[in-house]
C-alpha cells in the first residue's frame, strides 16, 4: 500500500504521511494543504529575491499556504525563522541555508513534527533530516568558469605563453563553494602543472581564496591586497571568480588600481548567477566577461514539484542519488544544468528565454549601490 511504502522508503513519515495516516484515503486532498515555509538566505543577491517570490507564487497558485522569510546572512535569524515556520504548522520546508552545518537542531524538531525538508540549492550538512535536494550541477559551474578563462586566454597544450591568474572561492560555510572551486581547479590544473598558468600569490587552496558570505566588499579588499602585493610590475591575465557579486568586487578593486575595463590589460573575469549588473558589464565590456546562468525558474519548479508530488501521495522525481552526501546519507537530488553566458549568447540565453529584459540589463546600476 502506498502509505506504508512511503513510510518505509523515507522512514521519516513527513507531515503529509502523518496526516494521511490520520485520515481515510478519500480525505487525502482535504488534509494535505501543502503549507510550506520558504527560508531564503539573503536579499543582497538578486537571485534569492527573485526565487523567493517565484516559489511563493508557484505554491500559492497550487492553493498552498506559504511563509517566506529572509535570514539576511545571519545564522541565528534563519534558525529562528525556521522555528517560527515549524510552530506555525508548515508541512514542508524549502531552505536555502546560510550556515550549512547549523540547522541540525531546528531540523530535528521539524522532523519530529513530520515536516518534509527540501534543501534548496545549498546542501544542508550533518543532519539526518534532509529529505531532498534541489540544485544544479555545481561542479560543472566551476568547469564552465575555468573553460572561459582557458578559451579567452587561448590556452592549449601547444601554446607557449605564460599567464598570471588569481583564484577566488565562495563562502566556506556554503557546501556549493567546494564544488565550484573543485570544478574550476580540476579544469585549470593541467595548465598549472605545465607552467602555462602561474598563480603569483600562491593562494591556491579553498580557505585562503574564500569569500565569507559571498561578500563583494571582502572580495574587493582581497583583490586590492593581491594587486598591491603581486601586481605592481606584473600583468594579471585572469581571475577565477565564483559569483557575480564577488566578480563586481574584484572589478572595483581593479578600477581603483587604474586598470581600465575593455583595455588589453584588463583581466578575464568569470562569474555566476546572471545578475542584471553583471550582465550589463558583460554586454558593455565594462567588467567581467562571463557569468554562469542557473535558470532559477526551473529550480523553483523542481522544488515545488517535490512538494506537489508528496501532497499528491507520490514520490518526488530525482535524477541523482549518489553525488551529494551530507555527512549522514546521500540525499536524493534533482540537479539542473548550468549554462555559460557571454556577450555573444546572453540575448539568446537570458533575454529571449524571458529571464530578464534588455531594459532591465541596461538600467541596472553600475555598482553595488
Ligand atoms: C551559492 C549559489 C550561487 C550564489 C551564491 C551567493 O550557494 O549556488 O549561485 O547565489 O550562493 O548567493
Tab-separated table of C-alpha atoms and ligand atoms in Angstrom:
chain	number	residue	atom	x	y	z
A	1	UNK	CA	0.000	0.000	0.000
A	2	UNK	CA	1.255	3.433	-0.943
A	3	UNK	CA	1.244	4.849	2.553
A	4	UNK	CA	3.292	2.098	4.086
A	5	UNK	CA	5.744	2.080	1.218
A	6	UNK	CA	6.391	5.794	1.605
A	7	UNK	CA	6.771	5.462	5.311
A	8	UNK	CA	9.315	2.706	4.784
A	9	UNK	CA	11.153	4.450	1.995
A	10	UNK	CA	11.773	7.651	3.860
A	11	UNK	CA	11.493	6.307	7.357
A	12	UNK	CA	10.501	9.773	8.435
A	13	UNK	CA	6.791	9.889	7.739
A	14	UNK	CA	6.631	13.571	6.718
A	15	UNK	CA	3.703	15.733	7.664
A	16	UNK	CA	1.961	14.580	4.557
A	17	UNK	CA	2.273	10.956	5.553
A	18	UNK	CA	1.385	11.756	9.140
A	19	UNK	CA	-1.820	13.464	8.185
A	20	UNK	CA	-2.551	10.810	5.610
A	21	UNK	CA	-2.207	8.167	8.279
A	22	UNK	CA	-4.622	10.104	10.417
A	23	UNK	CA	-7.348	10.244	7.820
A	24	UNK	CA	-9.169	7.973	5.472
A	25	UNK	CA	-7.968	7.678	1.881
A	26	UNK	CA	-10.758	9.761	0.438
A	27	UNK	CA	-9.842	12.687	2.651
A	28	UNK	CA	-6.240	12.926	1.422
A	29	UNK	CA	-6.518	16.097	-0.602
A	30	UNK	CA	-8.546	17.882	2.060
A	31	UNK	CA	-5.962	17.122	4.743
A	32	UNK	CA	-2.853	17.889	2.737
A	33	UNK	CA	-2.671	21.583	2.123
A	34	UNK	CA	0.978	21.839	1.159
A	35	UNK	CA	1.591	24.528	3.773
A	36	UNK	CA	5.224	25.480	3.071
A	37	UNK	CA	7.855	27.560	4.814
A	38	UNK	CA	10.406	29.117	2.460
A	39	UNK	CA	13.608	30.161	4.257
A	40	UNK	CA	15.894	32.104	1.925
A	41	UNK	CA	19.423	33.282	2.821
A	42	UNK	CA	19.624	36.939	1.798
A	43	UNK	CA	18.069	39.794	-0.147
A	44	UNK	CA	21.505	41.179	-1.041
A	45	UNK	CA	21.808	38.967	-4.097
A	46	UNK	CA	19.123	39.353	-6.794
A	47	UNK	CA	18.667	35.671	-7.384
A	48	UNK	CA	17.271	34.845	-3.946
A	49	UNK	CA	14.823	37.729	-4.130
A	50	UNK	CA	13.543	36.525	-7.494
A	51	UNK	CA	13.370	32.934	-6.322
A	52	UNK	CA	11.598	33.629	-3.029
A	53	UNK	CA	8.812	35.415	-4.894
A	54	UNK	CA	8.748	32.760	-7.602
A	55	UNK	CA	8.485	29.888	-5.108
A	56	UNK	CA	5.719	31.669	-3.246
A	57	UNK	CA	3.732	32.335	-6.372
A	58	UNK	CA	4.041	28.809	-7.700
A	59	UNK	CA	2.970	27.300	-4.365
A	60	UNK	CA	0.109	29.737	-3.908
A	61	UNK	CA	-1.081	29.053	-7.467
A	62	UNK	CA	-1.459	25.436	-6.377
A	63	UNK	CA	-3.586	26.614	-3.478
A	64	UNK	CA	-0.948	26.060	-0.803
A	65	UNK	CA	-0.229	28.419	2.065
A	66	UNK	CA	3.277	29.854	2.304
A	67	UNK	CA	5.540	31.722	4.715
A	68	UNK	CA	8.570	33.416	3.145
A	69	UNK	CA	11.474	34.743	5.222
A	70	UNK	CA	14.988	36.007	4.515
A	71	UNK	CA	17.734	35.353	7.093
A	72	UNK	CA	19.976	38.153	5.772
A	73	UNK	CA	23.104	36.042	6.104
A	74	UNK	CA	22.656	35.652	9.849
A	75	UNK	CA	22.522	32.051	11.048
A	76	UNK	CA	20.601	32.649	14.332
A	77	UNK	CA	17.999	34.692	12.436
A	78	UNK	CA	17.452	31.886	9.954
A	79	UNK	CA	17.159	29.293	12.716
A	80	UNK	CA	14.580	31.435	14.475
A	81	UNK	CA	12.648	31.949	11.231
A	82	UNK	CA	12.569	28.213	10.572
A	83	UNK	CA	11.430	27.588	14.150
A	84	UNK	CA	8.532	30.030	13.700
A	85	UNK	CA	7.554	28.274	10.485
A	86	UNK	CA	7.505	24.928	12.301
A	87	UNK	CA	5.460	26.476	15.113
A	88	UNK	CA	3.038	27.844	12.524
A	89	UNK	CA	2.429	24.263	11.377
A	90	UNK	CA	4.154	24.084	7.984
A	91	UNK	CA	4.244	20.657	6.407
A	92	UNK	CA	7.170	21.433	4.123
A	93	UNK	CA	10.330	23.488	4.470
A	94	UNK	CA	12.247	24.749	1.442
A	95	UNK	CA	15.548	26.051	2.777
A	96	UNK	CA	18.359	27.997	1.123
A	97	UNK	CA	20.702	27.605	4.080
A	98	UNK	CA	23.013	30.257	5.484
A	99	UNK	CA	25.285	28.084	7.623
A	100	UNK	CA	25.345	24.627	6.123
A	101	UNK	CA	26.056	22.839	9.415
A	102	UNK	CA	23.975	24.996	11.759
A	103	UNK	CA	20.473	23.716	11.225
A	104	UNK	CA	20.636	20.251	12.822
A	105	UNK	CA	18.685	21.056	15.954
A	106	UNK	CA	15.861	23.008	14.377
A	107	UNK	CA	15.503	20.434	11.602
A	108	UNK	CA	15.329	17.675	14.167
A	109	UNK	CA	12.355	19.469	15.709
A	110	UNK	CA	10.815	19.846	12.244
A	111	UNK	CA	11.283	16.162	11.554
A	112	UNK	CA	9.706	15.200	14.886
A	113	UNK	CA	6.669	17.153	13.790
A	114	UNK	CA	6.596	15.341	10.456
A	115	UNK	CA	7.821	18.171	8.244
A	116	UNK	CA	9.387	17.268	4.879
A	117	UNK	CA	12.652	19.140	4.360
A	118	UNK	CA	13.930	20.230	0.961
A	119	UNK	CA	17.440	21.637	0.821
A	120	UNK	CA	17.257	24.356	-1.816
A	121	UNK	CA	20.373	24.949	-3.943
A	122	UNK	CA	22.697	24.748	-0.915
A	123	UNK	CA	23.015	21.334	0.702
A	124	UNK	CA	22.400	21.230	4.462
A	125	UNK	CA	25.056	19.085	6.141
A	126	UNK	CA	25.448	16.949	9.240
A	127	UNK	CA	21.812	16.156	9.838
A	128	UNK	CA	19.825	13.009	9.010
A	129	UNK	CA	16.719	15.112	8.488
A	130	UNK	CA	17.104	16.437	4.931
A	131	UNK	CA	14.706	14.608	2.610
A	132	UNK	CA	15.511	16.058	-0.812
A	133	UNK	CA	17.992	18.339	-2.516
A	134	UNK	CA	17.136	20.591	-5.475
A	135	UNK	CA	20.137	22.224	-7.130
A	136	UNK	CA	22.386	22.432	-10.169
A	137	UNK	CA	25.457	20.516	-11.229
A	138	UNK	CA	27.643	22.713	-9.073
A	139	UNK	CA	30.935	21.105	-10.138
A	140	UNK	CA	30.073	21.959	-13.744
A	141	UNK	CA	29.695	25.642	-12.763
A	142	UNK	CA	33.409	25.752	-11.922
A	143	UNK	CA	34.270	23.821	-15.081
A	144	UNK	CA	32.448	26.392	-17.235
A	145	UNK	CA	34.176	29.298	-15.490
A	146	UNK	CA	37.634	27.772	-15.957
A	147	UNK	CA	36.876	26.910	-19.596
A	148	UNK	CA	36.006	30.537	-20.228
A	149	UNK	CA	39.416	31.591	-18.932
A	150	UNK	CA	41.166	28.906	-20.972
A	151	UNK	CA	39.379	29.917	-24.141
A	152	UNK	CA	39.785	33.695	-23.681
A	153	UNK	CA	43.498	33.346	-22.989
A	154	UNK	CA	43.879	30.999	-25.959
A	155	UNK	CA	45.457	28.314	-23.795
A	156	UNK	CA	46.088	24.929	-25.350
A	157	UNK	CA	48.569	22.124	-24.789
A	158	UNK	CA	50.733	23.556	-27.558
A	159	UNK	CA	50.653	27.219	-26.548
A	160	UNK	CA	53.860	28.590	-25.097
A	161	UNK	CA	52.728	31.788	-23.393
A	162	UNK	CA	52.529	32.037	-19.605
A	163	UNK	CA	49.585	33.710	-17.850
A	164	UNK	CA	49.121	35.086	-14.342
A	165	UNK	CA	45.861	34.122	-12.695
A	166	UNK	CA	44.295	34.640	-9.279
A	167	UNK	CA	41.608	32.460	-7.732
A	168	UNK	CA	38.568	33.358	-5.655
A	169	UNK	CA	36.174	30.950	-3.989
A	170	UNK	CA	32.855	31.338	-2.171
A	171	UNK	CA	31.757	31.225	1.429
A	172	UNK	CA	33.315	28.398	3.430
A	173	UNK	CA	30.011	27.657	5.146
A	174	UNK	CA	28.260	27.047	1.820
A	175	UNK	CA	28.625	23.481	0.572
A	176	UNK	CA	28.466	24.672	-3.046
A	177	UNK	CA	31.728	26.585	-2.745
A	178	UNK	CA	33.902	23.481	-2.768
A	179	UNK	CA	32.152	22.112	-5.850
A	180	UNK	CA	32.581	25.364	-7.798
A	181	UNK	CA	36.227	25.590	-6.755
A	182	UNK	CA	36.997	21.946	-7.449
A	183	UNK	CA	35.406	22.107	-10.906
A	184	UNK	CA	37.465	25.202	-11.692
A	185	UNK	CA	40.729	23.856	-10.302
A	186	UNK	CA	40.435	20.424	-11.952
A	187	UNK	CA	39.961	22.184	-15.289
A	188	UNK	CA	42.851	24.636	-14.817
A	189	UNK	CA	45.164	22.070	-13.271
A	190	UNK	CA	46.857	20.723	-16.432
A	191	UNK	CA	47.902	24.280	-17.300
A	192	UNK	CA	49.118	24.951	-13.770
A	193	UNK	CA	51.232	21.780	-13.867
A	194	UNK	CA	52.612	22.636	-17.295
A	195	UNK	CA	53.596	26.103	-16.042
A	196	UNK	CA	51.365	27.875	-18.568
A	197	UNK	CA	49.292	29.235	-15.702
A	198	UNK	CA	51.073	30.836	-12.775
A	199	UNK	CA	49.374	31.968	-9.570
A	200	UNK	CA	51.744	34.648	-8.234
A	201	UNK	CA	50.071	34.897	-4.810
A	202	UNK	CA	50.399	31.150	-4.371
A	203	UNK	CA	46.940	31.203	-2.760
A	204	UNK	CA	45.591	28.072	-4.353
A	205	UNK	CA	43.511	26.395	-1.651
A	206	UNK	CA	39.868	26.918	-0.822
A	207	UNK	CA	40.434	28.611	2.509
A	208	UNK	CA	42.761	31.486	1.588
A	209	UNK	CA	40.760	32.179	-1.568
A	210	UNK	CA	37.370	32.076	0.187
A	211	UNK	CA	34.899	34.962	0.498
A	212	UNK	CA	32.820	34.760	3.664
A	213	UNK	CA	29.086	35.162	2.957
A	214	UNK	CA	29.979	35.792	-0.690
A	215	UNK	CA	30.555	39.411	0.331
A	216	UNK	CA	31.632	41.668	-2.582
A	217	UNK	CA	33.428	44.016	-0.172
A	218	UNK	CA	35.654	41.222	1.097
A	219	UNK	CA	36.449	40.242	-2.480
A	220	UNK	CA	37.324	43.835	-3.297
A	221	UNK	CA	39.631	44.007	-0.265
A	222	UNK	CA	41.382	40.766	-1.115
A	223	UNK	CA	41.824	41.778	-4.757
A	224	UNK	CA	43.234	45.161	-3.673
A	225	UNK	CA	45.730	43.367	-1.433
A	226	UNK	CA	46.754	40.962	-4.206
A	227	UNK	CA	47.248	43.861	-6.628
A	228	UNK	CA	49.428	45.647	-4.095
A	229	UNK	CA	51.490	42.625	-3.216
A	230	UNK	CA	51.981	40.942	-6.581
A	231	UNK	CA	50.973	43.107	-9.494
A	232	UNK	CA	52.906	46.341	-9.190
A	233	UNK	CA	55.023	45.280	-12.162
A	234	UNK	CA	53.321	42.110	-13.323
A	235	UNK	CA	50.328	41.730	-15.626
A	236	UNK	CA	47.216	39.993	-14.292
A	237	UNK	CA	45.577	37.983	-17.051
A	238	UNK	CA	42.561	36.363	-15.432
A	239	UNK	CA	40.615	35.942	-12.208
A	240	UNK	CA	38.539	32.862	-11.463
A	241	UNK	CA	35.516	34.240	-9.631
A	242	UNK	CA	32.675	32.002	-8.468
A	243	UNK	CA	29.826	34.512	-8.256
A	244	UNK	CA	28.769	37.825	-9.841
A	245	UNK	CA	28.826	39.841	-6.596
A	246	UNK	CA	32.410	38.729	-5.986
A	247	UNK	CA	33.276	39.493	-9.619
A	248	UNK	CA	31.996	43.057	-9.237
A	249	UNK	CA	34.039	43.488	-6.051
A	250	UNK	CA	37.099	42.327	-7.981
A	251	UNK	CA	36.354	44.785	-10.800
A	252	UNK	CA	36.010	47.632	-8.300
A	253	UNK	CA	39.454	46.884	-6.875
A	254	UNK	CA	40.931	46.757	-10.378
A	255	UNK	CA	39.353	50.057	-11.388
A	256	UNK	CA	40.567	51.667	-8.143
A	257	UNK	CA	44.062	50.490	-9.100
A	258	UNK	CA	43.704	52.154	-12.537
A	259	UNK	CA	43.000	49.068	-14.612
A	260	UNK	CA	40.779	50.087	-17.499
A	261	UNK	CA	37.851	47.827	-18.334
A	262	UNK	CA	37.858	46.969	-22.015
A	263	UNK	CA	41.588	47.598	-22.431
A	264	UNK	CA	44.046	44.837	-23.307
A	265	UNK	CA	45.430	44.936	-19.767
A	266	UNK	CA	42.111	44.159	-18.151
A	267	UNK	CA	41.925	40.560	-16.885
A	268	UNK	CA	39.377	37.969	-17.942
A	269	UNK	CA	36.906	37.607	-15.051
A	270	UNK	CA	34.252	34.934	-14.613
A	271	UNK	CA	31.037	34.925	-12.562
A	272	UNK	CA	27.784	33.169	-11.742
A	273	UNK	CA	24.070	33.923	-11.394
A	274	UNK	CA	23.437	36.201	-14.397
A	275	UNK	CA	22.678	39.179	-12.170
A	276	UNK	CA	21.487	42.283	-14.021
A	277	UNK	CA	24.511	44.394	-13.064
A	278	UNK	CA	26.880	41.699	-14.223
A	279	UNK	CA	25.004	41.108	-17.476
A	280	UNK	CA	25.300	44.829	-18.129
A	281	UNK	CA	29.086	44.645	-17.658
A	282	UNK	CA	29.258	41.591	-19.922
A	283	UNK	CA	27.162	43.281	-22.598
A	284	UNK	CA	29.065	46.572	-22.452
A	285	UNK	CA	32.532	45.113	-21.898
A	286	UNK	CA	32.998	47.033	-18.661
A	287	UNK	CA	33.942	44.280	-16.209
A	288	UNK	CA	33.590	40.512	-16.042
A	289	UNK	CA	33.224	38.770	-19.409
A	290	UNK	CA	31.273	35.714	-18.315
A	291	UNK	CA	28.616	34.507	-15.913
A	292	UNK	CA	27.161	31.079	-15.354
A	293	UNK	CA	23.409	31.135	-15.684
A	294	UNK	CA	21.440	28.816	-13.469
A	295	UNK	CA	17.831	29.051	-14.555
A	296	UNK	CA	16.283	29.518	-11.166
A	297	UNK	CA	12.787	29.320	-12.647
A	298	UNK	CA	13.498	25.654	-13.275
A	299	UNK	CA	14.942	25.229	-9.789
A	300	UNK	CA	11.824	26.708	-8.210
A	301	UNK	CA	9.740	24.384	-10.360
A	302	UNK	CA	11.749	21.355	-9.238
A	303	UNK	CA	11.273	22.233	-5.559
A	304	UNK	CA	7.576	22.932	-5.997
A	305	UNK	CA	7.138	19.679	-7.915
A	306	UNK	CA	8.659	17.853	-4.949
A	307	UNK	CA	6.051	19.391	-2.642
A	308	UNK	CA	3.296	18.723	-5.151
A	309	UNK	CA	4.295	15.080	-5.563
A	310	UNK	CA	4.232	14.434	-1.831
A	311	UNK	CA	0.942	16.244	-1.363
A	312	UNK	CA	-0.439	14.116	-4.177
A	313	UNK	CA	0.776	10.956	-2.455
A	314	UNK	CA	3.629	10.075	-4.787
A	315	UNK	CA	7.428	10.102	-4.630
A	316	UNK	CA	9.206	13.219	-5.952
A	317	UNK	CA	11.245	12.788	-9.103
A	318	UNK	CA	15.014	12.869	-8.594
A	319	UNK	CA	17.859	12.352	-11.085
A	320	UNK	CA	20.810	11.787	-8.761
A	321	UNK	CA	21.213	9.577	-5.724
A	322	UNK	CA	24.953	9.322	-5.408
A	323	UNK	CA	26.636	12.735	-5.575
A	324	UNK	CA	25.589	14.755	-2.577
A	325	UNK	CA	26.476	13.135	0.726
A	326	UNK	CA	25.504	15.422	3.597
A	327	UNK	CA	27.522	13.550	6.199
A	328	UNK	CA	24.668	11.203	7.078
A	329	UNK	CA	23.487	9.922	3.736
A	330	UNK	CA	23.341	10.601	0.030
A	331	UNK	CA	20.438	12.971	-0.422
A	332	UNK	CA	18.051	12.185	-3.281
A	333	UNK	CA	18.678	15.125	-5.587
A	334	UNK	CA	17.336	16.780	-8.682
A	335	UNK	CA	20.232	18.549	-10.404
A	336	UNK	CA	19.837	21.007	-13.274
A	337	UNK	CA	22.417	22.036	-15.862
A	338	UNK	CA	24.167	25.411	-15.631
A	339	UNK	CA	24.837	27.410	-18.829
A	340	UNK	CA	27.825	29.537	-19.812
A	341	UNK	CA	26.848	33.128	-20.704
A	342	UNK	CA	28.985	35.697	-22.531
A	343	UNK	CA	28.405	38.819	-24.645
A	344	UNK	CA	27.896	36.500	-27.625
A	345	UNK	CA	24.989	34.463	-26.271
A	346	UNK	CA	23.410	36.442	-23.407
A	347	UNK	CA	20.494	37.542	-25.588
A	348	UNK	CA	19.551	34.038	-26.565
A	349	UNK	CA	20.062	32.523	-23.113
A	350	UNK	CA	18.684	35.073	-20.673
A	351	UNK	CA	16.706	37.625	-22.710
A	352	UNK	CA	14.938	35.509	-25.328
A	353	UNK	CA	14.092	32.934	-22.676
A	354	UNK	CA	12.253	35.644	-20.728
A	355	UNK	CA	14.504	35.543	-17.651
A	356	UNK	CA	15.370	39.222	-17.850
A	357	UNK	CA	14.661	42.065	-20.303
A	358	UNK	CA	17.240	44.002	-22.267
A	359	UNK	CA	15.902	47.080	-20.493
A	360	UNK	CA	16.496	45.633	-17.048
A	361	UNK	CA	20.060	44.907	-18.062
A	362	UNK	CA	20.569	48.407	-19.477
A	363	UNK	CA	19.020	50.061	-16.420
A	364	UNK	CA	20.941	48.021	-13.868
A	365	UNK	CA	23.051	50.220	-11.578
A	366	UNK	CA	26.727	50.078	-12.452
A	367	UNK	CA	27.996	49.433	-8.939
A	368	UNK	CA	26.860	47.609	-5.784
A	369	UNK	CA	24.599	50.576	-4.925
B	1	LIG	C1	25.532	29.884	-3.760
B	1	LIG	C2	24.786	29.726	-5.032
B	1	LIG	C3	25.315	30.714	-6.046
B	1	LIG	C4	25.294	32.109	-5.499
B	1	LIG	C5	25.906	32.183	-4.126
B	1	LIG	C6	25.753	33.551	-3.485
B	1	LIG	O1	25.065	28.982	-2.826
B	1	LIG	O2	24.886	28.419	-5.529
B	1	LIG	O3	24.528	30.624	-7.205
B	1	LIG	O4	23.974	32.561	-5.485
B	1	LIG	O5	25.358	31.202	-3.277
B	1	LIG	O6	24.416	33.855	-3.236
